[in-house]
CSV table of C-alpha atoms in Angstrom, one decimal:
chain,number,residue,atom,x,y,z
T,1,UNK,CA,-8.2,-132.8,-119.2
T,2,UNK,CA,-5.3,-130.7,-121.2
T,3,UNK,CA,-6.9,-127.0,-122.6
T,4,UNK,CA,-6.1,-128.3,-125.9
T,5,UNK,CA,-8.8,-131.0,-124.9
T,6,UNK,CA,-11.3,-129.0,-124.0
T,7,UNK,CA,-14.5,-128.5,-126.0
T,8,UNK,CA,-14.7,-125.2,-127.9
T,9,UNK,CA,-17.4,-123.4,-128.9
T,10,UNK,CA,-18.3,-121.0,-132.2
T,11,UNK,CA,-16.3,-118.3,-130.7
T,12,UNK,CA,-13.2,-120.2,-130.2
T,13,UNK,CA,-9.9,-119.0,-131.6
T,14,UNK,CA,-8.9,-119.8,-135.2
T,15,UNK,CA,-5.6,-121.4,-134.1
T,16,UNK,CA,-6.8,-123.7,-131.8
T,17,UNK,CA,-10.1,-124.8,-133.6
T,18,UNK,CA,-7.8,-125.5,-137.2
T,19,UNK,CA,-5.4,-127.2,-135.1
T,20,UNK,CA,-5.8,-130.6,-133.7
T,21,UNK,CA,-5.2,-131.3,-129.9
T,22,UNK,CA,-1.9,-132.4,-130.6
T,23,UNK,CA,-0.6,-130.0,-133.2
T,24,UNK,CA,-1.6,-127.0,-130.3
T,25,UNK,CA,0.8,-128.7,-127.6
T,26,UNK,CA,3.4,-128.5,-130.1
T,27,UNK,CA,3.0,-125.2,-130.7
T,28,UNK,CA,2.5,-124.1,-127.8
T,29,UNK,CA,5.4,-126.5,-125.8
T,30,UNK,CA,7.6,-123.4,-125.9
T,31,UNK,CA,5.6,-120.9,-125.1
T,32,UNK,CA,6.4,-118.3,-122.1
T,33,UNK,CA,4.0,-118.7,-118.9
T,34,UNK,CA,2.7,-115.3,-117.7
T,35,UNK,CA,-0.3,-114.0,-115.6
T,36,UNK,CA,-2.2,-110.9,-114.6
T,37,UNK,CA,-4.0,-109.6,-111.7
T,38,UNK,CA,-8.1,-108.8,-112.6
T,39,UNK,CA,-8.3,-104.9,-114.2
T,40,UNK,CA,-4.5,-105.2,-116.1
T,41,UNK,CA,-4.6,-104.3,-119.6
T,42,UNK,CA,-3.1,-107.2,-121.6
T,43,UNK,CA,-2.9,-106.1,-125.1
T,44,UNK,CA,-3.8,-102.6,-126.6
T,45,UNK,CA,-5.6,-100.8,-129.4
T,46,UNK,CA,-3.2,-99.9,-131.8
T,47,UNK,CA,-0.1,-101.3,-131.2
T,48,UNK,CA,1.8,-104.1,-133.2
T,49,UNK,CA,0.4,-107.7,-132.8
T,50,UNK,CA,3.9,-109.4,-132.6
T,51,UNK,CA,2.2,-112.0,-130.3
T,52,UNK,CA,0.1,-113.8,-129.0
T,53,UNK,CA,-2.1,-115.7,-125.6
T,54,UNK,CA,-3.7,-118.6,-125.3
T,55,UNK,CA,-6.1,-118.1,-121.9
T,56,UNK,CA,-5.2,-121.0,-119.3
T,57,UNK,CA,-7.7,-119.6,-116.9
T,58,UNK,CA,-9.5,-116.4,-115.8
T,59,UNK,CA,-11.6,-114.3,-118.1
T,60,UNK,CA,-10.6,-111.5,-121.1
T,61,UNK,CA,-12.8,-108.5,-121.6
T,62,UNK,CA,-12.3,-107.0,-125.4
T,63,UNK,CA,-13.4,-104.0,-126.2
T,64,UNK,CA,-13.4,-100.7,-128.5
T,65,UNK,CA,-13.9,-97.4,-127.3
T,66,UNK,CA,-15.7,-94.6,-129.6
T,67,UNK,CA,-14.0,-90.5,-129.9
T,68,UNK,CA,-16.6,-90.1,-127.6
T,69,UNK,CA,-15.2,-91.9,-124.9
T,70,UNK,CA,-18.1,-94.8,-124.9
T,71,UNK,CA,-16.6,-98.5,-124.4
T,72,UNK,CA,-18.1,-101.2,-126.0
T,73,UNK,CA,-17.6,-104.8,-125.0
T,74,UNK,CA,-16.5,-107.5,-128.1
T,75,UNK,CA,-16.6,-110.4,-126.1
T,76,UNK,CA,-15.5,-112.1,-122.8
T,77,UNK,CA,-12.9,-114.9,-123.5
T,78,UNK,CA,-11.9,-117.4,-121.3
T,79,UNK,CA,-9.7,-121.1,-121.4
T,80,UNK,CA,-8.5,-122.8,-124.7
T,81,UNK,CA,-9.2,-119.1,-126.8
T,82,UNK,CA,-6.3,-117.3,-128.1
T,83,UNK,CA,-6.1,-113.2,-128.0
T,84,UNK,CA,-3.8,-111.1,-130.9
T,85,UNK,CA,-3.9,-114.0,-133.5
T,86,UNK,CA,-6.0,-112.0,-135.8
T,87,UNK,CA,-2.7,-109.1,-135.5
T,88,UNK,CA,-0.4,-111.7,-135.3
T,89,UNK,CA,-1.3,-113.6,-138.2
T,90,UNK,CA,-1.8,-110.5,-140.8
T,91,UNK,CA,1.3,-108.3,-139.3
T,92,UNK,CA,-1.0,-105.3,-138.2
T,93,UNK,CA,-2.1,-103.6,-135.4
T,94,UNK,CA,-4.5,-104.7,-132.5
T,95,UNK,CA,-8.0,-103.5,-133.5
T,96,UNK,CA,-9.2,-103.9,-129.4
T,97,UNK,CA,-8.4,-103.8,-126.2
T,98,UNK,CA,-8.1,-106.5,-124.1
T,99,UNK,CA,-8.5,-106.5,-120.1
T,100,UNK,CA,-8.4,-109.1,-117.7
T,101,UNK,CA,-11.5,-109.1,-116.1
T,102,UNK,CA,-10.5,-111.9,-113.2
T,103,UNK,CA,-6.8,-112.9,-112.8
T,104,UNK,CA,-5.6,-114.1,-116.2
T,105,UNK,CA,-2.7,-116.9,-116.8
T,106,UNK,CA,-1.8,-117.9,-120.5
T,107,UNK,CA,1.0,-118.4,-122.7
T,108,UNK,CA,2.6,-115.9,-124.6
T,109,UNK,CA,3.7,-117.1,-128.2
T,110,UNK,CA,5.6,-114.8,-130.7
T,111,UNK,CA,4.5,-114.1,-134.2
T,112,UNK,CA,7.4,-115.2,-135.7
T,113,UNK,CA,7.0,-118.9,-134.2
T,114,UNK,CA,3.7,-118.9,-135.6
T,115,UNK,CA,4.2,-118.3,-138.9
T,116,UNK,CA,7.1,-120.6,-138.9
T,117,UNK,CA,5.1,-123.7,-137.8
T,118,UNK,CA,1.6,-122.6,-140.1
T,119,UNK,CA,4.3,-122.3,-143.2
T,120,UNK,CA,5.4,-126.2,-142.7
T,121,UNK,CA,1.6,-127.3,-142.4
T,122,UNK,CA,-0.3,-126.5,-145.5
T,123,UNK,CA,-3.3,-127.9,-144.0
T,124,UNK,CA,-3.0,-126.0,-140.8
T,125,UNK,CA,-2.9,-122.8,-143.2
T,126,UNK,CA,-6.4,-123.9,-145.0
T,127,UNK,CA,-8.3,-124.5,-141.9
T,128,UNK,CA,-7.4,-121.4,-140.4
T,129,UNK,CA,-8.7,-119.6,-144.1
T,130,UNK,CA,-11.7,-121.5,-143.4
T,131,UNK,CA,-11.8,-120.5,-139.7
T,132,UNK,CA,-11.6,-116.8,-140.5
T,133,UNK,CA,-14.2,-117.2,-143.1
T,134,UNK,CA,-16.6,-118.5,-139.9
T,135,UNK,CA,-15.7,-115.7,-138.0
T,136,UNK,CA,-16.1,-112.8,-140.5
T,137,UNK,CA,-20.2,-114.7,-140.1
T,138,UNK,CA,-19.9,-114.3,-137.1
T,139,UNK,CA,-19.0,-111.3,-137.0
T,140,UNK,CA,-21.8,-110.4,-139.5
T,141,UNK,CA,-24.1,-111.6,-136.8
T,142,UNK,CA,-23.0,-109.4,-134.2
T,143,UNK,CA,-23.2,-106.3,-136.1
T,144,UNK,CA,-27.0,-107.3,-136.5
T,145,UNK,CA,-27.4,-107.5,-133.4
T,146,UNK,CA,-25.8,-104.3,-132.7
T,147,UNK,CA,-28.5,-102.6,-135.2
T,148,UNK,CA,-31.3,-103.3,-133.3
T,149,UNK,CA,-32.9,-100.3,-131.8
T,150,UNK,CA,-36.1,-102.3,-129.7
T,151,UNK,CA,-33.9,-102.5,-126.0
T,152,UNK,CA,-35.8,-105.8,-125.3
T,153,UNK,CA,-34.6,-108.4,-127.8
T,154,UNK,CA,-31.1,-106.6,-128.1
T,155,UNK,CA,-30.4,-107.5,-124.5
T,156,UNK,CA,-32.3,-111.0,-124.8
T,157,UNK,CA,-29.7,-112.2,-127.7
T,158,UNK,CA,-26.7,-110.6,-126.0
T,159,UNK,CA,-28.0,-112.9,-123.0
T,160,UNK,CA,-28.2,-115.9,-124.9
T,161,UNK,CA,-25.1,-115.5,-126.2
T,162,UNK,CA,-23.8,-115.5,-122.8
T,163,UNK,CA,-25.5,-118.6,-121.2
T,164,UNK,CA,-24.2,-120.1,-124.9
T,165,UNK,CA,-20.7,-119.7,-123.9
T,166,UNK,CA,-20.6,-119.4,-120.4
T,167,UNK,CA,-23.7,-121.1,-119.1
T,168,UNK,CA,-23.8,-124.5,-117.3
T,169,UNK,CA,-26.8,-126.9,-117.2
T,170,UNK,CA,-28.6,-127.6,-114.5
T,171,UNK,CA,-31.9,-129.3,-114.1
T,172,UNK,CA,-34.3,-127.2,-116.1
T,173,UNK,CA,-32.7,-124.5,-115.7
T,174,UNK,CA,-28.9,-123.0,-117.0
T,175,UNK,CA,-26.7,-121.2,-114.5
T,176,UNK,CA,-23.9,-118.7,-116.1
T,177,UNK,CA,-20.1,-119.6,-114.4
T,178,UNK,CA,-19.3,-116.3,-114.7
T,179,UNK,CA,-20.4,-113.2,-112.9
T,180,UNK,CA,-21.7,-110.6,-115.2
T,181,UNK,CA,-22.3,-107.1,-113.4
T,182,UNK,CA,-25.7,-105.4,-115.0
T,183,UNK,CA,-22.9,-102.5,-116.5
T,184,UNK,CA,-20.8,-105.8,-117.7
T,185,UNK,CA,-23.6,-106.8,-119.8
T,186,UNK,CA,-25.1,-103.0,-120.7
T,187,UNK,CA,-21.7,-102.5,-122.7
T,188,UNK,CA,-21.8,-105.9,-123.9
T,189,UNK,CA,-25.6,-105.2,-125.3
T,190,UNK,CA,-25.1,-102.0,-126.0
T,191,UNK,CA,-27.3,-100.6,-123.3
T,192,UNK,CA,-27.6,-98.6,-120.4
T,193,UNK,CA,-26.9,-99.8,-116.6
T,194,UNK,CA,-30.8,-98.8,-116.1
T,195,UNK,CA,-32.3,-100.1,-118.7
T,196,UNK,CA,-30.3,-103.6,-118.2
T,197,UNK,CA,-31.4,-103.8,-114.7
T,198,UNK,CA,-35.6,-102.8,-115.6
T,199,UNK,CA,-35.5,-105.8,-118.3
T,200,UNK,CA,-34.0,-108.3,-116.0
T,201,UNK,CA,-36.5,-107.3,-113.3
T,202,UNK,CA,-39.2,-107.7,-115.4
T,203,UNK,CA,-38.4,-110.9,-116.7
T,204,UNK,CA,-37.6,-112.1,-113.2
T,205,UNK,CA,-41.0,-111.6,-112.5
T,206,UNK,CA,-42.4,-113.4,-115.6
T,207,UNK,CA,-40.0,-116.5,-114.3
T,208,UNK,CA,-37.9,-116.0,-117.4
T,209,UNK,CA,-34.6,-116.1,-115.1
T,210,UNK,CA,-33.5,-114.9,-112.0
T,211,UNK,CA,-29.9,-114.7,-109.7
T,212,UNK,CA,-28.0,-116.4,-107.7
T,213,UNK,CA,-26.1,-114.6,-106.1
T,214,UNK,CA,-24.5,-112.2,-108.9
T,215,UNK,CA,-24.9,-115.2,-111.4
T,216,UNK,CA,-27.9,-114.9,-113.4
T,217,UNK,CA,-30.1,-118.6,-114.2
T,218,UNK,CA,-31.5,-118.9,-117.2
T,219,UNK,CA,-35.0,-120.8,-116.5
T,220,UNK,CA,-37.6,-120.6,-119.6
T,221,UNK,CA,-35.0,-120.3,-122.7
T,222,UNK,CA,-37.8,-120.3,-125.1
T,223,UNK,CA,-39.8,-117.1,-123.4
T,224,UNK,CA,-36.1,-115.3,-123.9
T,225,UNK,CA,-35.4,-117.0,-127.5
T,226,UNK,CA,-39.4,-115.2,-128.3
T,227,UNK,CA,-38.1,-111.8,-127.2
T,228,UNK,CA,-34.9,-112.0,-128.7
T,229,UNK,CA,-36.8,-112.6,-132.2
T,230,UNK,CA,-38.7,-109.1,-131.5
């Protein structure tokens, strides 16, 4: 199956969701080829968005980090999503940083090709006004999350937003595909190492999930779904 196949999820890029499969291969048929070993910064805070990558494989961290120094985790990309096109599309600069968490490889488009191919397909250029309306929800939606103060349910819905994206069903149960260290998902919930790892021993032990290995399984969704709602 081609990436432009693929199946994508609420968090998928604007580009690639307003875009039929075929339309993306088109764009994209140029594109320049490029990788990067796990820990390489890929595209930084503040500095022009004149391009952009769609993920072939490997996993993207984003993140902002505070005056203070303290990091917090966006969201963890992976194939068919497309990093910069929210710089590349309105000329400014990138609002995040973006770090490849396992060895990345993607294509690198420019902002000028972009533009050039959205400008000849009107429709392209109201599905992706539509797409950005979905993600400023979104968005909206993560901030609330953000605003809870109970540690409990704000790690549960960070956690189901992980086995949402990442997870893969097995019988009566769903495994994550991705390994997720507990300071992976403390700056992803907004919480401390610690405190991460007392909640998931604690719900281990009420058989709300457990690990295998460093992949976390996702057993009674409903128990986590009741703590997430506080």
């Amino acid at each position: 199956m081609s990436i432009f196949d693929a199946k994508l999820d609420e968090s998928s890029s604007i580009l690639v969701a307003a875009m039929a499969p075929a339309d993306c291969r088109i764009l994209f048929k140029n594109a320049h080829r490029t990788s990067y070993p796990a820990g390489r910064m890929i595209f930084a805070a503040g500095e022009p968005g004149q391009m952009v990558m769609l993920i072939e494989t490997g996993r993207v961290e984003v993140s902002v980090t505070s005056m203070t120094g303290r990091k917090s985790v966006l969201a963890h990309m992976g194939p068919g999503e497309v990093l910069g096109e929210i710089a590349a599309l309105d000329g400014g600069v990138r609002s995040a940083d973006t770090v490849a968490t396992t060895p990345v490889t993607g294509l690198i488009l420019s902002r000028e090709n972009i533009l050039k191919f959205v400008a000849e397909r009107p429709a392209i250029a109201q599905a992706i006004i539509t797409e950005l309306c979905r993600k400023v929800r979104n968005a909206s939606d993560m901030f609330t999350t953000q605003s809870i103060t109970e540690g409990g349910p704000r790690l549960a819905q960070a956690l189901l937003r992980l086995f949402d994206k990442w997870g893969v069903a097995e019988e009566n149960a769903t495994l994550l595909s991705e390994r997720f260290s507990q300071t992976d998902i403390g700056e992803f919930s907004g919480l401390a190492r610690e405190n991460v790892n007392r909640h998931l021993k604690s719900w281990a032990e009420l058989g709300i999930l457990n690990t295998q290995g460093r992949r976390l399984r996702l057993i009674d969704r409903a128990a986590l779904e009741n703590i997430a709602a506080g």
